[in-house]
Amino acid sequence: FRAAMGGCCGEGSDNSAKACAGPAQGGCCGPAPPASAASKQNVVDGVKEYYGETLQSSGDLKTSACTACEKPPQEILDIIKKIPDEVNSKFYGCGYPTPLGIEGKRVLDLGCGSGRDCYIASALVGEAGTVVGVDMTEQQLAVAKQHAEPYCRQQLGYLESNMRFLHGYIEELTTSLGLKENSVDLIISNCVVNLSVNKDKVLEQLHRVLATGGEFQFSDVFTDTALSPEIQSHKVLVGECLGGAMEVEAFKSLAKKVGFDAPALVSQTGIEVHDKELRSLLGDAKFWSITWRLTKGGGSAAGGCCAGKKCC
């Protein structure tokens, strides 16, 4: 695959991500304080409400964490122009994780929302490729499903849609969703993993469904410090992708533990918090939108699974 051109706002930053500043507080970042099933479910329900009901468009966001502002490659820009307005306006992400050079590939989008990245991938993989989107928010999936068939037929000239959308949780890919192990070549995700209350399970599940030599390329929010339980359970901060932000070094350790090759940083940029009340709650914590590339054996994190080949 050829690497996507950037995370939220570009190929790097003067501020490099720092190692953990203290004991991780939970999620993918190490031992978490005891959390009841009820408190975890409250976070899940809050995310569903925020993306299914509270947000009507990207204009309702209070930070820059859930919007992508880096100009993507021209090929992707041309595709986005063909995507229905409703799909674009209801999409929330912090980057452009979909790489080029994926013709004929089997793609899985974790937390696809209204489906913008699925629609991009649909065009890039061609009629012979396949795209599966997974999301837990029914309102978002309804938008993705509504436009899929006419988009593929009328805009791309396919005989039928090469996309399908599944309602469920990204922690349950091989269980309730029924995806088979080693069944996809590329997994993408756009500012979604941070929303999970069980990030360990997410990485374990996507490692299972990814074929050997395949890649997980995703844009997400990361932080430089341990976040307090108050921040981790704050409905707006979680919904804005800050409350569940992952610590960089702990994420790298988890990726290695699960079985991925060393993560390769594709791009990084700082995140702005416009709301004064939210900024006060966050204190001195720094946040970045980072796009990473992870490979599952047989690939090259530095150059993608087709490093050195003409497709890149």
Short mmCIF file of N, CA, C and O in Angstrom, two decimals, residues 2-6 11 73 76 96-100 217 266-267 291 293:
data_model
loop_
_atom_site.label_atom_id
_atom_site.label_comp_id
_atom_site.label_asym_id
_atom_site.label_seq_id
_atom_site.Cartn_x
_atom_site.Cartn_y
_atom_site.Cartn_z
N ARG A 2 0.43 2.27 -0.68
CA ARG A 2 1.10 3.56 -0.55
C ARG A 2 0.49 4.28 0.64
O ARG A 2 -0.72 4.31 0.80
N ALA A 3 1.31 4.90 1.45
CA ALA A 3 0.83 5.49 2.70
C ALA A 3 -0.10 6.65 2.44
O ALA A 3 0.07 7.42 1.51
N ALA A 4 -1.12 6.79 3.31
CA ALA A 4 -1.98 7.96 3.27
C ALA A 4 -1.14 9.17 3.61
O ALA A 4 -0.14 9.09 4.33
N MET A 5 -1.55 10.35 3.13
CA MET A 5 -0.70 11.53 3.21
C MET A 5 -0.70 12.24 4.55
O MET A 5 0.09 13.12 4.78
N GLY A 6 -1.61 11.90 5.45
CA GLY A 6 -1.50 12.62 6.69
C GLY A 6 -2.59 12.29 7.68
O GLY A 6 -3.60 11.72 7.34
N GLU A 11 2.18 15.99 8.06
CA GLU A 11 3.15 14.92 8.20
C GLU A 11 4.13 15.17 9.33
O GLU A 11 5.32 15.22 9.15
N PRO A 73 -4.40 13.17 -0.68
CA PRO A 73 -3.95 13.07 -2.07
C PRO A 73 -5.07 13.44 -3.04
O PRO A 73 -6.26 13.25 -2.74
N ILE A 76 -7.84 10.92 -3.69
CA ILE A 76 -8.88 10.81 -2.67
C ILE A 76 -9.80 12.02 -2.70
O ILE A 76 -11.02 11.90 -2.53
N TYR A 96 -6.88 10.85 7.43
CA TYR A 96 -7.21 10.12 6.21
C TYR A 96 -6.40 8.83 6.22
O TYR A 96 -5.31 8.76 5.65
N PRO A 97 -6.88 7.79 6.92
CA PRO A 97 -6.08 6.58 7.10
C PRO A 97 -6.04 5.65 5.90
O PRO A 97 -5.25 4.71 5.89
N THR A 98 -6.88 5.86 4.90
CA THR A 98 -6.96 4.92 3.78
C THR A 98 -5.79 5.13 2.82
O THR A 98 -5.68 6.18 2.18
N PRO A 99 -4.92 4.12 2.68
CA PRO A 99 -3.78 4.27 1.78
C PRO A 99 -4.18 4.05 0.32
O PRO A 99 -5.24 3.49 0.03
N LEU A 100 -3.33 4.50 -0.58
CA LEU A 100 -3.54 4.25 -2.00
C LEU A 100 -2.91 2.90 -2.36
O LEU A 100 -2.26 2.26 -1.54
N GLN A 217 -4.04 0.41 9.41
CA GLN A 217 -3.64 1.81 9.33
C GLN A 217 -4.77 2.66 9.89
O GLN A 217 -5.90 2.59 9.41
N VAL A 266 2.96 7.54 10.69
CA VAL A 266 2.76 8.11 9.36
C VAL A 266 2.68 9.63 9.43
O VAL A 266 3.29 10.34 8.63
N SER A 267 1.94 10.15 10.41
CA SER A 267 1.82 11.60 10.55
C SER A 267 1.34 11.95 11.94
O SER A 267 0.78 11.12 12.66
N THR A 291 -1.51 9.25 12.88
CA THR A 291 -1.81 8.12 12.00
C THR A 291 -0.67 7.12 12.10
O THR A 291 0.48 7.47 11.89
N ARG A 293 0.75 2.99 11.22
CA ARG A 293 0.63 1.80 10.38
C ARG A 293 1.19 0.62 11.15
O ARG A 293 2.35 0.62 11.56
#
